[in-house]
Tab-separated table of C-alpha atoms and ligand atoms in Angstrom:
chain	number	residue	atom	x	y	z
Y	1	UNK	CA	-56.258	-48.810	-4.053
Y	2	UNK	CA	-57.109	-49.169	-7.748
Y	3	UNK	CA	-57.809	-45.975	-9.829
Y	4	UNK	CA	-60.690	-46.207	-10.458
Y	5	UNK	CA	-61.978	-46.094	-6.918
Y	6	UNK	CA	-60.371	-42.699	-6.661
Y	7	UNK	CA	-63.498	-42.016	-8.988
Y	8	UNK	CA	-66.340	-43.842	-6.649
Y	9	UNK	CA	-69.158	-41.306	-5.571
Y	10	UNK	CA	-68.312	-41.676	-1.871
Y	11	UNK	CA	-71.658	-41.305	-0.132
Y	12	UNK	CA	-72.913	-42.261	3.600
Y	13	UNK	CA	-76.204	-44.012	3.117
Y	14	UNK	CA	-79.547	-43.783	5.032
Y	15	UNK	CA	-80.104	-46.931	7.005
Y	16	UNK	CA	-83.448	-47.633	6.990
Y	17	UNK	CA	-85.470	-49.036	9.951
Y	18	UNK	CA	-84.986	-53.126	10.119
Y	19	UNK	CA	-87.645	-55.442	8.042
Y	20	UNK	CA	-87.020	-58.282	10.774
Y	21	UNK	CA	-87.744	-61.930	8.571
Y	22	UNK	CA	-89.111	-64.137	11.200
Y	23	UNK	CA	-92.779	-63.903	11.850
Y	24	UNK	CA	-94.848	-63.646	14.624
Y	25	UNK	CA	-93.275	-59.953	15.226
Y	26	UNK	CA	-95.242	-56.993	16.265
Y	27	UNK	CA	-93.618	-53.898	14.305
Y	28	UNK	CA	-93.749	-51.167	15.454
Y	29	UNK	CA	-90.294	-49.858	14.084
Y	30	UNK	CA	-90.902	-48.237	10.386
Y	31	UNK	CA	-94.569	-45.862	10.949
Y	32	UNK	CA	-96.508	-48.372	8.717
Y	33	UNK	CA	-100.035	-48.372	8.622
Y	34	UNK	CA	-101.624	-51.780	10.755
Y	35	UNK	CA	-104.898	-51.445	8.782
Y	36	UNK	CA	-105.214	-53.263	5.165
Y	37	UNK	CA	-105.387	-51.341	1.859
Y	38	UNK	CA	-108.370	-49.784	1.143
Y	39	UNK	CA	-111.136	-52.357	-0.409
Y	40	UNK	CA	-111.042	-50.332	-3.481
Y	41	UNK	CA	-107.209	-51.376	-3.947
Y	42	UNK	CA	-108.417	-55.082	-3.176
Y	43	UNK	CA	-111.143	-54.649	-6.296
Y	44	UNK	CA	-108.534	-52.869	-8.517
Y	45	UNK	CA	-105.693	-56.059	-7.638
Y	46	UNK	CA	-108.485	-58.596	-8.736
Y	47	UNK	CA	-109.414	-56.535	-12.149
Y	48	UNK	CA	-105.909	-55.685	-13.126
Y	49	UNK	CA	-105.091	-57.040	-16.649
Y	50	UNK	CA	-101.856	-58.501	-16.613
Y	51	UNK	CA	-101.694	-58.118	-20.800
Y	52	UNK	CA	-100.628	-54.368	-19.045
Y	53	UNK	CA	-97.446	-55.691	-17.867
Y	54	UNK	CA	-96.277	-56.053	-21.288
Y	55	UNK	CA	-96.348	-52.951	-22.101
Y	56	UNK	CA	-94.446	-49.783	-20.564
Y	57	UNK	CA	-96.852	-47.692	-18.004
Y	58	UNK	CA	-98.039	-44.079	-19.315
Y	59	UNK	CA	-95.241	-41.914	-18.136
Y	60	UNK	CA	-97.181	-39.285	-17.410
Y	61	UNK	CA	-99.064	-41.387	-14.383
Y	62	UNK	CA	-102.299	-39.852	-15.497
Y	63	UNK	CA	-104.693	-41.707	-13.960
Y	64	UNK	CA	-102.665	-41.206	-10.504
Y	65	UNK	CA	-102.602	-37.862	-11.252
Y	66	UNK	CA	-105.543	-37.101	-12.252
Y	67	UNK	CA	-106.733	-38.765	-8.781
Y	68	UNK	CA	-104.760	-36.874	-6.495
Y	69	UNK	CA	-105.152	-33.625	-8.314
Y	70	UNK	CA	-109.434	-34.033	-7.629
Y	71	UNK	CA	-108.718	-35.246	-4.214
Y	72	UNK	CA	-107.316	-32.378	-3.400
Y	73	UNK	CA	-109.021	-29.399	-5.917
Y	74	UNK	CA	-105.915	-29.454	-7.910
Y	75	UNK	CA	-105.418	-29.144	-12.059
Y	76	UNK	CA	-103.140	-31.907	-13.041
Y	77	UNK	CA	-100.503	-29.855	-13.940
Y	78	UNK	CA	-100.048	-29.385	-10.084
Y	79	UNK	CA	-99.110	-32.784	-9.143
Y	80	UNK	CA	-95.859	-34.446	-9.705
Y	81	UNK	CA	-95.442	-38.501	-8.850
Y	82	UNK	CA	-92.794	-40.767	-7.537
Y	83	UNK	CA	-91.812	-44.044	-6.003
Y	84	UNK	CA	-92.218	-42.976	-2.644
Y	85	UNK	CA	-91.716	-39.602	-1.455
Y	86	UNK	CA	-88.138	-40.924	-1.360
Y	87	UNK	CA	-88.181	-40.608	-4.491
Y	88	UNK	CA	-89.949	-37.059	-4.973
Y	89	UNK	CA	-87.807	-35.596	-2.353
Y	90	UNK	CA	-85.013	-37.165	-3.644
Y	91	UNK	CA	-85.808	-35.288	-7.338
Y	92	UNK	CA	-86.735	-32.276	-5.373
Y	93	UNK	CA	-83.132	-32.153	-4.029
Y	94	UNK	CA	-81.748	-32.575	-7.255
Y	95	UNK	CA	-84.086	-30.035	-8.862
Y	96	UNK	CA	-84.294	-27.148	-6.371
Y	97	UNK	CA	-81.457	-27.370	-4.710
Y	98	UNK	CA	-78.851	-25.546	-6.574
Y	99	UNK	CA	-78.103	-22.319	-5.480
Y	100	UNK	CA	-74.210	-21.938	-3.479
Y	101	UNK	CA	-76.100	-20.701	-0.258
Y	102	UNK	CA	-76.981	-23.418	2.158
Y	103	UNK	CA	-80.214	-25.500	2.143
Y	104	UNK	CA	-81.774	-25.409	5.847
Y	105	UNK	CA	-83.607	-28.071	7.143
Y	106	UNK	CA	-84.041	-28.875	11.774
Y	107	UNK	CA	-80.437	-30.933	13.130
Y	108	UNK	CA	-83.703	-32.904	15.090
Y	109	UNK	CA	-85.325	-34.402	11.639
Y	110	UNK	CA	-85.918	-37.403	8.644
Y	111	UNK	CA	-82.418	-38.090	8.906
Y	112	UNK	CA	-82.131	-38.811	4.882
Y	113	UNK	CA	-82.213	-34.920	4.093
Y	114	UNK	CA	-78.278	-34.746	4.844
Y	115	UNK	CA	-77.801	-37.892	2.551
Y	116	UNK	CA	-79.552	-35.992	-0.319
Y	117	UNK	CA	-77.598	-33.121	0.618
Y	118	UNK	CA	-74.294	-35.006	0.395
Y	119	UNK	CA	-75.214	-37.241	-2.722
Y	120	UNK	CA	-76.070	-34.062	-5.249
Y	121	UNK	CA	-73.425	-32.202	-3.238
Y	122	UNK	CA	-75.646	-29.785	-1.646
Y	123	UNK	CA	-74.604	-27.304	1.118
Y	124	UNK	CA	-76.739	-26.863	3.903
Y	125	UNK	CA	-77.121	-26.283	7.576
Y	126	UNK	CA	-79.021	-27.636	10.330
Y	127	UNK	CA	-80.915	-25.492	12.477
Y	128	UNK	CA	-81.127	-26.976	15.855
Y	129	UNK	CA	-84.654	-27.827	17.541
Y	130	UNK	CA	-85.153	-25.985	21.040
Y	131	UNK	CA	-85.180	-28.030	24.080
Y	132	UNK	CA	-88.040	-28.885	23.462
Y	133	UNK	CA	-87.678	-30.813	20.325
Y	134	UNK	CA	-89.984	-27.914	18.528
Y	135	UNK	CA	-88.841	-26.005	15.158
Y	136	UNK	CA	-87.972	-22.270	15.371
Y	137	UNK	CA	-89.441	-20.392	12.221
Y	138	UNK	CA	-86.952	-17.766	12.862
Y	139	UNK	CA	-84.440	-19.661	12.579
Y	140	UNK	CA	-85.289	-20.253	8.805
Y	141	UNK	CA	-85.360	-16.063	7.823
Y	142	UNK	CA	-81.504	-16.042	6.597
Y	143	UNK	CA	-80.333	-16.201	3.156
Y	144	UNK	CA	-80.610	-19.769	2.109
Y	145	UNK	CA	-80.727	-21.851	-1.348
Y	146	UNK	CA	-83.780	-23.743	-0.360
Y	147	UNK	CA	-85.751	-24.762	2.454
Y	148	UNK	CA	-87.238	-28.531	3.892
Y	149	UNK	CA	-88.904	-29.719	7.142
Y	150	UNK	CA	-91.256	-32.378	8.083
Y	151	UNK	CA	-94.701	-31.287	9.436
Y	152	UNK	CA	-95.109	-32.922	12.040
Y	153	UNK	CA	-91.592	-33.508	12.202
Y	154	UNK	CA	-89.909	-37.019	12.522
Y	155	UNK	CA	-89.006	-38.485	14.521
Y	156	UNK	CA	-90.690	-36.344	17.114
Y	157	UNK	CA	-93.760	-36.130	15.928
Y	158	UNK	CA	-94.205	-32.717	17.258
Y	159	UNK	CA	-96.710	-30.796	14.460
Y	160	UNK	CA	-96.301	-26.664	13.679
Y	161	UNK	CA	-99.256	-24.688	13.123
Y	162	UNK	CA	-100.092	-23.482	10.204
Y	163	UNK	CA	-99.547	-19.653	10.613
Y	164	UNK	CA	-96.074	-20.350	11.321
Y	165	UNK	CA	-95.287	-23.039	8.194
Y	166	UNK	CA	-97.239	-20.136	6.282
Y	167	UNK	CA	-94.195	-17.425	7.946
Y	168	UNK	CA	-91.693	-19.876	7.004
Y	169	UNK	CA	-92.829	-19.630	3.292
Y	170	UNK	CA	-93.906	-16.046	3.422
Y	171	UNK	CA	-90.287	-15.171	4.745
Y	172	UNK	CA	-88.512	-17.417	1.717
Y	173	UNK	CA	-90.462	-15.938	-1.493
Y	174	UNK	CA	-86.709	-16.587	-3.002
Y	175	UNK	CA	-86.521	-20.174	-2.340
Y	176	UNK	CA	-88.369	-23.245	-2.580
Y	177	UNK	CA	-89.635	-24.426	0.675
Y	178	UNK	CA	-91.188	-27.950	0.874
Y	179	UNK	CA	-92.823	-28.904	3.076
Y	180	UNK	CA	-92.185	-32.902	3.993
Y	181	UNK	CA	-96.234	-33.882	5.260
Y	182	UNK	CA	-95.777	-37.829	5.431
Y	183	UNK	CA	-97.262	-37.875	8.940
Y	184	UNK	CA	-100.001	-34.634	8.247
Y	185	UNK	CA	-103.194	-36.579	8.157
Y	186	UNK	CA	-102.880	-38.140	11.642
Y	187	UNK	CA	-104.651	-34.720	13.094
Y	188	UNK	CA	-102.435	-31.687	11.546
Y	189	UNK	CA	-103.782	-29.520	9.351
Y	190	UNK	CA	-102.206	-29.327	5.460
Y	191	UNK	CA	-100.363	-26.501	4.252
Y	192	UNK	CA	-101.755	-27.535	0.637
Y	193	UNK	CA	-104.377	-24.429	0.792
Y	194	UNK	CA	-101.111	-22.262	0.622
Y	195	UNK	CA	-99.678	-23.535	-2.682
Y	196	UNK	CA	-102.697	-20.963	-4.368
Y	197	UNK	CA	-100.973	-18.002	-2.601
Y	198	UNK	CA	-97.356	-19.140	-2.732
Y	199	UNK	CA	-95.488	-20.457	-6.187
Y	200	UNK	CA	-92.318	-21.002	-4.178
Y	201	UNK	CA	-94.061	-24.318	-1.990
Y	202	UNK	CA	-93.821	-27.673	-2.366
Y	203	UNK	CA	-96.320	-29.917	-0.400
Y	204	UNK	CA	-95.147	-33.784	-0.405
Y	205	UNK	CA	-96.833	-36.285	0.915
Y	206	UNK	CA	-97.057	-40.194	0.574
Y	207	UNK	CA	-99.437	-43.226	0.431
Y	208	UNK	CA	-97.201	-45.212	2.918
Y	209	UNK	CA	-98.530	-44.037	6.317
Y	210	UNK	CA	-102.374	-42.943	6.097
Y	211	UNK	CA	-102.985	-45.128	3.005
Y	212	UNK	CA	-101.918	-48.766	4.323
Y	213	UNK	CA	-99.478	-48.959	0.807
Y	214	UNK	CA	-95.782	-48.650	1.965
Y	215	UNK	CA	-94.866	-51.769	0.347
Y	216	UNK	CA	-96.303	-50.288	-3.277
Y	217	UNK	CA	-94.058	-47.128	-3.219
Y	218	UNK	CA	-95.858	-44.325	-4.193
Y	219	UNK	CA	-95.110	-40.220	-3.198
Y	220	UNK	CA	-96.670	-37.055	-4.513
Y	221	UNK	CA	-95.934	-33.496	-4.548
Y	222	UNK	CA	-98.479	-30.486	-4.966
Y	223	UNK	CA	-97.155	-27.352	-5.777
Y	224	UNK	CA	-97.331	-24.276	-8.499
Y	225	UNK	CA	-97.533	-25.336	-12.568
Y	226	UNK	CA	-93.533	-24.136	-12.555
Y	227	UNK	CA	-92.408	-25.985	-9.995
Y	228	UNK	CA	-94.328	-29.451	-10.955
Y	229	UNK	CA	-92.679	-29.042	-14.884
Y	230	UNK	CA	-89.270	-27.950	-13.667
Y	231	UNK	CA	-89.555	-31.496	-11.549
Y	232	UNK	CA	-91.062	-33.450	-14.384
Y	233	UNK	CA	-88.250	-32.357	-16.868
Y	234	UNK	CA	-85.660	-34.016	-13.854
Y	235	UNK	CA	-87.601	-36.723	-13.897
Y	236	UNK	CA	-87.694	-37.602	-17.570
Y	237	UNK	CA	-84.105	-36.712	-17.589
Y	238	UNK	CA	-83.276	-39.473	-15.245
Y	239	UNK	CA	-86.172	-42.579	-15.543
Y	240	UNK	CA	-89.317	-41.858	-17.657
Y	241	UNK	CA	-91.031	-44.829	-16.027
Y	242	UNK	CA	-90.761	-44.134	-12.621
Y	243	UNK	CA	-94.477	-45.229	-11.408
Y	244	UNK	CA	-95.118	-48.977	-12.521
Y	245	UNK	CA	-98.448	-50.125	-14.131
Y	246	UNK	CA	-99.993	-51.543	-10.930
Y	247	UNK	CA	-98.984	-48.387	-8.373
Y	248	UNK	CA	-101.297	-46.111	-11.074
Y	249	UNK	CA	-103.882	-48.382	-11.016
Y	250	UNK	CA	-103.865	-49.452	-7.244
Y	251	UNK	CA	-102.677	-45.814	-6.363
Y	252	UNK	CA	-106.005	-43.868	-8.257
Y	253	UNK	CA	-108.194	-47.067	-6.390
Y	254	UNK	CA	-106.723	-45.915	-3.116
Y	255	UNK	CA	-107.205	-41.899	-3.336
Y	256	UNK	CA	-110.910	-42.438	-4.451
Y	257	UNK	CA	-112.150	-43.918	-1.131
Y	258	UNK	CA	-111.969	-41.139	1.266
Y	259	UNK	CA	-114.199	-42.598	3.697
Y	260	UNK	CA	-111.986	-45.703	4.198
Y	261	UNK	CA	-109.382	-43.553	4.703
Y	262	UNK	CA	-111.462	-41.402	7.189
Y	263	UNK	CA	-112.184	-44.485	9.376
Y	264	UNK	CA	-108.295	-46.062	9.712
Y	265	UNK	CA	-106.798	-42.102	10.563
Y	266	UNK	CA	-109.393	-42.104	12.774
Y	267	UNK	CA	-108.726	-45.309	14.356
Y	268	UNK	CA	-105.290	-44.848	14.519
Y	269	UNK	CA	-106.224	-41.032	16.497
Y	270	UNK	CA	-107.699	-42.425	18.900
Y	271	UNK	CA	-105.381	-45.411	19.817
Y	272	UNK	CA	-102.543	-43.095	20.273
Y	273	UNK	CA	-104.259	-41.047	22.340
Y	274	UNK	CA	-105.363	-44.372	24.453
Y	275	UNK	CA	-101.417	-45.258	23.915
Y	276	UNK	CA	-100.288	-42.053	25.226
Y	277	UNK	CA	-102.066	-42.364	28.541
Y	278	UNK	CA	-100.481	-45.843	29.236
Y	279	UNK	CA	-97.111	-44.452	28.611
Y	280	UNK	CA	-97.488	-41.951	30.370
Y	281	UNK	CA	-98.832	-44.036	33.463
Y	282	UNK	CA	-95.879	-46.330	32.646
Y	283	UNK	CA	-93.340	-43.183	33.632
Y	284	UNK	CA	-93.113	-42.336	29.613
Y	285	UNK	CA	-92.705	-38.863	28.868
Y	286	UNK	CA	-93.108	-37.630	25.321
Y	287	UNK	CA	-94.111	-34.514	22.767
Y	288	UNK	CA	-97.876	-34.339	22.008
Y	289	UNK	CA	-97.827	-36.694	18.585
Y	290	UNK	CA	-99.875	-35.730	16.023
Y	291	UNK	CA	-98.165	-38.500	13.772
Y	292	UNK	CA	-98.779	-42.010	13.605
Y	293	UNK	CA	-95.931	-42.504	16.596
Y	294	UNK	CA	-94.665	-41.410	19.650
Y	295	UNK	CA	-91.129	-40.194	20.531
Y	296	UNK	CA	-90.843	-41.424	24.184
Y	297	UNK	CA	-88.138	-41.494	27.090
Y	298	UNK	CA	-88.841	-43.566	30.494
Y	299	UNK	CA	-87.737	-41.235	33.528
Y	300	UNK	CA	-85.516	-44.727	34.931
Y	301	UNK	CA	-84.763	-47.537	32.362
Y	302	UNK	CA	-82.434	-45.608	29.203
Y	303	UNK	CA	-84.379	-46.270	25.742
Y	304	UNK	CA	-81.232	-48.540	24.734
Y	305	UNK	CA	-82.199	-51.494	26.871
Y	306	UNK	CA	-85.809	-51.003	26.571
Y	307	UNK	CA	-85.269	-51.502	22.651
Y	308	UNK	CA	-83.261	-54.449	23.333
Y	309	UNK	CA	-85.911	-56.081	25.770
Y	310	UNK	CA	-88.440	-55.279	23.637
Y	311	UNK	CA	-86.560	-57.423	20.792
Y	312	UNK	CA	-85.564	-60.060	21.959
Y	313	UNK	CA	-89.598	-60.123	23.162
Y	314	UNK	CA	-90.415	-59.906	19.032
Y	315	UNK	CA	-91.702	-55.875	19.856
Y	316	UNK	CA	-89.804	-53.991	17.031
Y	317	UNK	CA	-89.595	-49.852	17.786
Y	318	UNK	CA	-87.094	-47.473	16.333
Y	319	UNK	CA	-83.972	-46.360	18.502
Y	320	UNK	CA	-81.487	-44.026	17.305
Y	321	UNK	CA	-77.795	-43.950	19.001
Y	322	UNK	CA	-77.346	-40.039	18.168
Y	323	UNK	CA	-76.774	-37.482	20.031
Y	324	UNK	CA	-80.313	-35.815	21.574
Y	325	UNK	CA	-82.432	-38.533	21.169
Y	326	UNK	CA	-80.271	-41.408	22.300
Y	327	UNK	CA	-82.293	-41.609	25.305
Y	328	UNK	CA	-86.077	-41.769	22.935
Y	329	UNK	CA	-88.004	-44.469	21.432
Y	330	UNK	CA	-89.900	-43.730	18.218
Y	331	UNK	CA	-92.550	-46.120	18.143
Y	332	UNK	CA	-95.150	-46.617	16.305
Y	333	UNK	CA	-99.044	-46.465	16.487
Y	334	UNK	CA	-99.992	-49.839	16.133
Y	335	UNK	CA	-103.258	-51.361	16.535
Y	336	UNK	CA	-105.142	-51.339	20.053
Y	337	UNK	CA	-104.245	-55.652	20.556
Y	338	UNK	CA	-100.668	-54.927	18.989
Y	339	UNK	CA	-100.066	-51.882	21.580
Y	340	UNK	CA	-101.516	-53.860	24.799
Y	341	UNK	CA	-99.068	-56.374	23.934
Y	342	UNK	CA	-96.662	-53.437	24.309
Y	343	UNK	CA	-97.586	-51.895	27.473
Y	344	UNK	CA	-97.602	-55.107	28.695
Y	345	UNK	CA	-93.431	-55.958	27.559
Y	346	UNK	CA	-92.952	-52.186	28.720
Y	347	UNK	CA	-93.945	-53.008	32.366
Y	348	UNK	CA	-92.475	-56.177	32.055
Y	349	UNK	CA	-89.302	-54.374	31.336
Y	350	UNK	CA	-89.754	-50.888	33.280
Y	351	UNK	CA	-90.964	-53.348	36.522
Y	352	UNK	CA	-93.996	-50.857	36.824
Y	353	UNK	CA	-96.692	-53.502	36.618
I	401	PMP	N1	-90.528	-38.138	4.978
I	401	PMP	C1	-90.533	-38.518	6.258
I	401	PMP	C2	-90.516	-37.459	7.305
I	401	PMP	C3	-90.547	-39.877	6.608
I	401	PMP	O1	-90.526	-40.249	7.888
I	401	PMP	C4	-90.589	-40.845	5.590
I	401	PMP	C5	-90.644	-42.316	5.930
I	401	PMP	N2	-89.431	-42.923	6.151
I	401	PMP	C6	-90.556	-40.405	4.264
I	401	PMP	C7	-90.544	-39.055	3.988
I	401	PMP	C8	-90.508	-41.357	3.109
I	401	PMP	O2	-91.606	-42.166	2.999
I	401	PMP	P1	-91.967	-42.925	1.639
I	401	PMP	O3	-90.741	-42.931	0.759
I	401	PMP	O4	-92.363	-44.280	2.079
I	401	PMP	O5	-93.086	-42.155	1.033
């Protein structure tokens, strides 16, 4: 071994879900959004001047901003951006997260939290689920250095009310809590109204699930005036450029048209409750989902082979070989043609035609 790789940052990455390269697949694997981009995003992509790639974007992201901020009764100075809320958690992490008492976050969660953890060398501890896959607030009362869950969580897609996200925060005026909302606009209800009562929460939430734009890589997180500047002067420590000239153009298009975004959520609602009653009738049990997915298990055929089969039949869903959930699916609310062509593989596979 040379040196010099005595000095390599020694890190186990996050393996992100599979973006298979032939076509003709039905994916179902990664939580993206079937519908297409808002037409608003089409209009801004055909106006864009490209004499703007030339130039470096505003570092500030106003005009994204400035968009999210009225979307959701915000001053500016309330809104932080990123590439993905990758990205903002990622800063949040590396902001936040520096106190020698443990960050806690569910042992059931977005699995990248313990990569963060272990890349800015963050202690923390996992507080397990209950049987039921759900997320004990009083679990999260001890002295900690920082607090983070999904709502609804992933991959379970199992959503906590309100009062108790708001005990969580109430109980942790010390630390910052975030709160992870990626999947919150498929039917749960936003803890955003709580960031006028609470300077210690962070709300995060992305444009790659209920806006159609994974592929353009844009996160955001709400929270008090101290909290966005402490993450701003990370972020212009690190990269001043993190949002690119097209995500704050395309980005601001997308936020504007609410009713666009009204009509996909609400077509994606009510396919997964259609979804859920075929799985179920197909001997799939599963948490309620209030997410854009369901975590499943088939009472006979284990979730392994049913991934496999599914595969090999161009159906992509998420498995993961760990220890809880080895037996669960996480897959994804497609549209209603994509997910017939689902139930149809799944009864192919489970022999319950
Ligand atoms: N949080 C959770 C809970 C997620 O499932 C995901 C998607 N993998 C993310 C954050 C990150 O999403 P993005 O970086 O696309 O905004």
């Amino acid at each position: 071994m040379k040196t010099w790789e005595n000095y390599i940052r020694k890190v186990e990455p996050y393996v992100p879900g599979e973006q298979p390269k032939d076509t003709g697949v039905i994916k179902l694997n990664t939580n993206e959004n079937p519908y297409p981009v808002s037409p608003e995003v089409i209009a801004a992509v055909k106006q864009f001047d490209t004499d703007r790639l030339r130039l470096y974007p505003d570092p500030e992201a106003s005009v994204l901003v400035d968009a999210i901020a009225e979307r959701y009764n915000l001053s500016s100075d309330q809104v932080f951006v990123g590439v993905g809320s990758d990205d903002v958690i990622s800063m949040c992490f590396m902001t936040f997260f520096n106190s020698d008492l443990p960050v806690f976050f569910p042992d059931i969660s977005y699995s990248f939290y313990e990569v963060w953890a272990d890349v800015y060398r963050v202690k923390y501890e996992k507080k397990p689920v209950d049987s039921q896959f759900r997320i004990n607030p009083s679990d999260y009362k001890g002295k900690n250095g920082g607090i983070i869950f999904p709502n609804p969580n992933a991959p379970t897609a199992i959503y906590m009310e309100l009062d108790s996200v708001e005990d969580i925060i109430k109980s942790n005026q010390d630390s910052v809590v975030i709160v992870d909302e990626a999947y919150i606009d498929f039917g749960g209800q936003s803890a955003v109204k709580l960031i006028e009562k609470y300077d210690n929460l962070l709300v995060v939430q992305t444009y790659s699930k209920s806006r159609s734009m994974a592929g353009m890589r844009i996160g955001y997180a709400m929270g008090n005036e101290r909290l966005i500047k402490a993450l701003n002067d990370v972020k212009f420590s690190v990269n001043s450029y993190t949002m690119n000239a097209t995500s704050l153009a395309y980005g601001a298009a997308s936020m504007k048209d609410v009713d666009y975004f009204n009509e996909t959520v609400n077509k994606i609602i009510s396919t997964r409750t259609r979804s859920e009653e075929r799985l179920r009738e197909l001997g799939f049990t599963f948490p309620e989902s209030k997410a854009n997915f369901i975590f499943a298990s088939h009472r006979s055929v284990p979730a392994s082979v049913i991934f496999e089969e599914l595969k090999k039949r161009k159906i992509y869903v998420r498995y993961f070989a760990k220890p809880r959930i080895d037996n669960y699916l996480r897959i994804t609310v497609g549209t209603d043609e994509q997910m017939d062509k689902l139930f149809e593989a799944l009864a192919e596979i489970t022999g319950d035609r």
